[in-house]
Coordinates of C-alpha atoms and ligand atoms in Angstrom, one line a residue:
M1 CA 208.6 87.6 51.3
G2 CA 205.1 87.9 51.2
I3 CA 203.2 91.7 50.0
P4 CA 200.9 90.5 52.8
T5 CA 204.2 89.8 55.6
L6 CA 205.2 93.9 55.2
I7 CA 201.9 95.6 54.3
N8 CA 198.6 95.5 55.9
T9 CA 196.5 94.0 52.4
E10 CA 193.2 95.1 54.6
K11 CA 194.1 98.4 55.0
E12 CA 196.4 99.8 52.3
L13 CA 196.3 99.9 48.5
F14 CA 199.1 99.6 46.2
S15 CA 200.8 98.6 42.8
K16 CA 203.0 96.0 42.1
I17 CA 205.4 96.6 39.2
E18 CA 207.4 93.2 38.6
F19 CA 210.7 93.9 36.2
S20 CA 212.8 90.9 35.7
E21 CA 215.4 90.9 38.9
Y22 CA 212.9 92.7 41.3
D23 CA 210.0 94.5 42.3
V24 CA 208.4 97.5 43.4
L25 CA 205.7 98.8 46.0
V26 CA 203.5 101.7 45.1
P27 CA 201.8 102.8 47.3
F28 CA 198.5 105.0 46.6
I29 CA 197.4 107.5 49.1
C30 CA 194.2 108.3 49.4
L31 CA 193.8 112.2 49.2
K32 CA 190.9 112.7 51.6
T33 CA 188.6 114.7 48.9
G34 CA 186.3 112.6 49.8
R35 CA 184.7 113.4 45.7
C36 CA 184.3 109.8 45.5
C37 CA 182.0 109.1 48.5
K38 CA 180.0 112.4 47.1
T39 CA 179.2 111.4 43.6
Y40 CA 178.3 107.4 44.4
M41 CA 176.3 105.5 47.1
P42 CA 177.1 101.9 46.5
H43 CA 175.3 99.2 46.9
V44 CA 174.7 98.4 50.3
P45 CA 172.2 94.6 51.2
E46 CA 169.2 95.7 53.2
M47 CA 170.5 94.3 56.1
D48 CA 174.1 95.4 55.8
V49 CA 171.9 98.7 55.6
L50 CA 169.9 97.9 59.2
A51 CA 173.0 96.4 60.5
I52 CA 174.8 100.1 59.8
A53 CA 171.8 102.4 61.0
R54 CA 172.1 100.8 64.3
F55 CA 176.3 101.1 65.0
L56 CA 175.1 104.8 64.0
H57 CA 172.4 104.6 66.3
W58 CA 170.0 105.7 62.9
S59 CA 166.3 105.4 63.2
E60 CA 166.7 101.7 60.7
E61 CA 163.2 103.0 58.8
D62 CA 164.3 106.6 57.4
T63 CA 167.6 104.7 57.4
F64 CA 166.5 102.2 55.1
S65 CA 164.3 104.9 52.9
R66 CA 166.8 107.3 52.6
Y67 CA 169.5 105.1 51.3
S68 CA 166.8 103.1 48.7
D69 CA 166.7 106.7 47.3
C70 CA 169.8 107.8 47.1
F71 CA 170.7 104.1 45.3
R72 CA 168.3 104.6 42.7
K73 CA 169.4 107.8 41.7
C74 CA 173.2 106.5 41.6
I75 CA 172.5 103.9 38.7
A76 CA 170.3 106.4 37.4
S77 CA 172.6 108.6 37.1
H78 CA 171.7 111.4 39.1
A79 CA 174.2 111.8 41.2
E80 CA 174.2 112.0 45.4
P81 CA 176.9 111.7 47.6
C82 CA 176.7 108.7 50.9
I83 CA 174.4 109.1 53.2
F84 CA 177.3 108.1 55.7
L85 CA 179.5 110.1 54.3
N86 CA 179.6 113.1 57.5
R87 CA 180.6 116.9 57.2
D88 CA 183.6 116.4 57.0
N89 CA 184.1 115.0 54.3
L90 CA 185.3 110.9 56.3
C91 CA 183.5 108.4 56.0
R92 CA 181.2 107.3 59.3
I93 CA 182.0 103.8 58.4
Y94 CA 184.9 103.2 57.6
N95 CA 186.6 100.8 60.0
H96 CA 182.9 99.0 60.2
P97 CA 183.4 95.5 58.4
L98 CA 180.3 96.6 56.9
R99 CA 182.0 99.2 54.9
P100 CA 180.9 97.5 51.3
S101 CA 184.3 96.3 49.7
V102 CA 184.2 98.7 46.8
C103 CA 185.4 101.4 49.1
K104 CA 187.9 99.1 50.8
L105 CA 188.9 99.3 47.5
Y106 CA 188.9 102.8 45.4
P107 CA 189.9 103.0 43.6
F108 CA 190.6 100.2 41.8
S109 CA 188.3 97.5 41.4
Y110 CA 188.0 94.9 39.4
E111 CA 186.2 95.2 35.9
S112 CA 188.7 98.7 35.8
S113 CA 190.2 102.3 38.1
D114 CA 189.1 105.6 38.8
V115 CA 191.2 108.0 36.8
T116 CA 189.7 110.8 37.8
C117 CA 190.3 110.2 41.1
P118 CA 193.4 112.7 41.8
G119 CA 194.4 109.8 44.2
Y120 CA 195.1 107.3 41.2
Q121 CA 196.0 110.3 39.3
E122 CA 199.0 110.8 41.6
H123 CA 199.6 106.4 41.9
Y124 CA 199.1 106.5 38.0
R125 CA 201.6 109.1 37.6
L126 CA 203.8 107.3 39.7
I127 CA 203.9 103.8 37.9
A128 CA 204.2 106.1 34.2
V129 CA 207.5 107.6 35.7
L130 CA 208.8 104.0 36.8
T131 CA 208.3 102.7 34.0
A132 CA 209.5 104.7 32.0
F133 CA 213.0 103.7 31.7
N134 CA 212.9 100.2 33.1
T135 CA 210.5 98.1 31.0
P136 CA 208.0 96.0 33.2
S137 CA 206.5 92.4 32.6
Q138 CA 203.7 92.5 35.3
I139 CA 202.1 95.5 36.8
Y140 CA 198.7 94.1 39.5
D141 CA 197.4 96.5 41.5
S142 CA 195.2 95.5 44.7
S143 CA 192.3 94.6 43.4
F144 CA 194.2 91.4 42.0
C145 CA 194.7 88.8 44.9
P146 CA 197.9 90.2 46.7
D147 CA 198.9 87.1 48.2
I148 CA 202.0 87.0 45.6
S149 CA 206.4 87.0 47.2
L150 CA 207.8 90.5 46.7
R151 CA 211.4 89.9 45.4
P152 CA 213.3 93.0 47.4
L153 CA 215.0 95.7 45.6
P154 CA 217.9 95.6 45.3
F155 CA 220.7 98.0 47.4
Y156 CA 222.7 98.8 44.0
K157 CA 219.3 99.6 42.3
W158 CA 217.8 102.1 45.2
K159 CA 219.6 104.9 43.4
E160 CA 218.2 104.9 40.1
V161 CA 214.9 104.5 41.2
I162 CA 213.8 107.0 44.3
D163 CA 215.2 109.0 42.7
I164 CA 213.2 108.3 39.4
F165 CA 210.3 108.3 42.0
R166 CA 211.7 111.4 43.6
S167 CA 211.3 112.9 40.6
C168 CA 207.2 113.5 40.8
N169 CA 207.3 115.3 43.4
P170 CA 205.8 113.1 45.5
S171 CA 204.6 114.0 48.8
P172 CA 206.1 113.3 52.5
E173 CA 203.4 110.9 53.5
L174 CA 203.9 109.1 49.9
E175 CA 207.7 108.5 50.2
H176 CA 208.1 107.8 54.0
R177 CA 205.7 105.0 52.5
F178 CA 207.1 104.3 49.1
I179 CA 210.7 103.6 51.2
A180 CA 209.2 102.1 54.4
W181 CA 207.9 99.4 51.7
N182 CA 210.7 98.8 49.3
L183 CA 213.5 99.8 51.3
R184 CA 213.0 96.6 53.9
K185 CA 215.4 94.4 53.2
A186 CA 219.1 96.6 52.2
P187 CA 221.2 96.4 55.2
Y188 CA 221.8 100.9 54.8
H189 CA 220.8 102.9 53.0
H190 CA 221.8 106.9 52.0
A191 CA 218.1 108.3 51.6
Ligands
SF4_1 S1 180.6 103.5 52.7 FE1 182.5 105.0 53.1 S2 183.6 104.8 51.5 FE2 181.5 104.6 51.1 S3 180.8 105.4 49.5 FE3 180.1 105.8 52.0 S4 180.9 107.0 52.5 FE4 182.2 106.6 50.9

């Protein structure tokens, strides 16, 4: 089974832990603090800024001027909220195809992860606990090509893994997704 058949890799972020005989998928759940977008203006090409402005029914000229100003301040370390963040801390272009890749991958990135993100901290804590008892051969996250095969968790390992997972007090949403992603191949379970 490959990860793309199990997860919508366009929308969902995860880490894959490879142990010697099986893999465990650890979902990343955004805690919707809006914290990242409050201090960061990603690079957006001019044509894309104008297209987004049209999509939002904003003035193209005014949008590009606000974008340029915000982006300049961010690269000069005077952090400002992204101009596409609304008052409810939600991204106005979340489902738009021009939403920058860096946003889609956040808090993972091709160079490093944002260790200050509260959702990432929860995610990392889970990985640390899951790997404390069994040495992984490799850990990948969504910034690595996810088109790789997945070795299902054997049923005899399930109770041990879910007990370790629950020792971190995961949120109900995280637990639901963890079970859905890792227990699909088991014929039955008592989780
Ligand atoms: S484009 Fe959306 S997700 Fe990206 S920083 Fe701006 S508000 Fe956040």
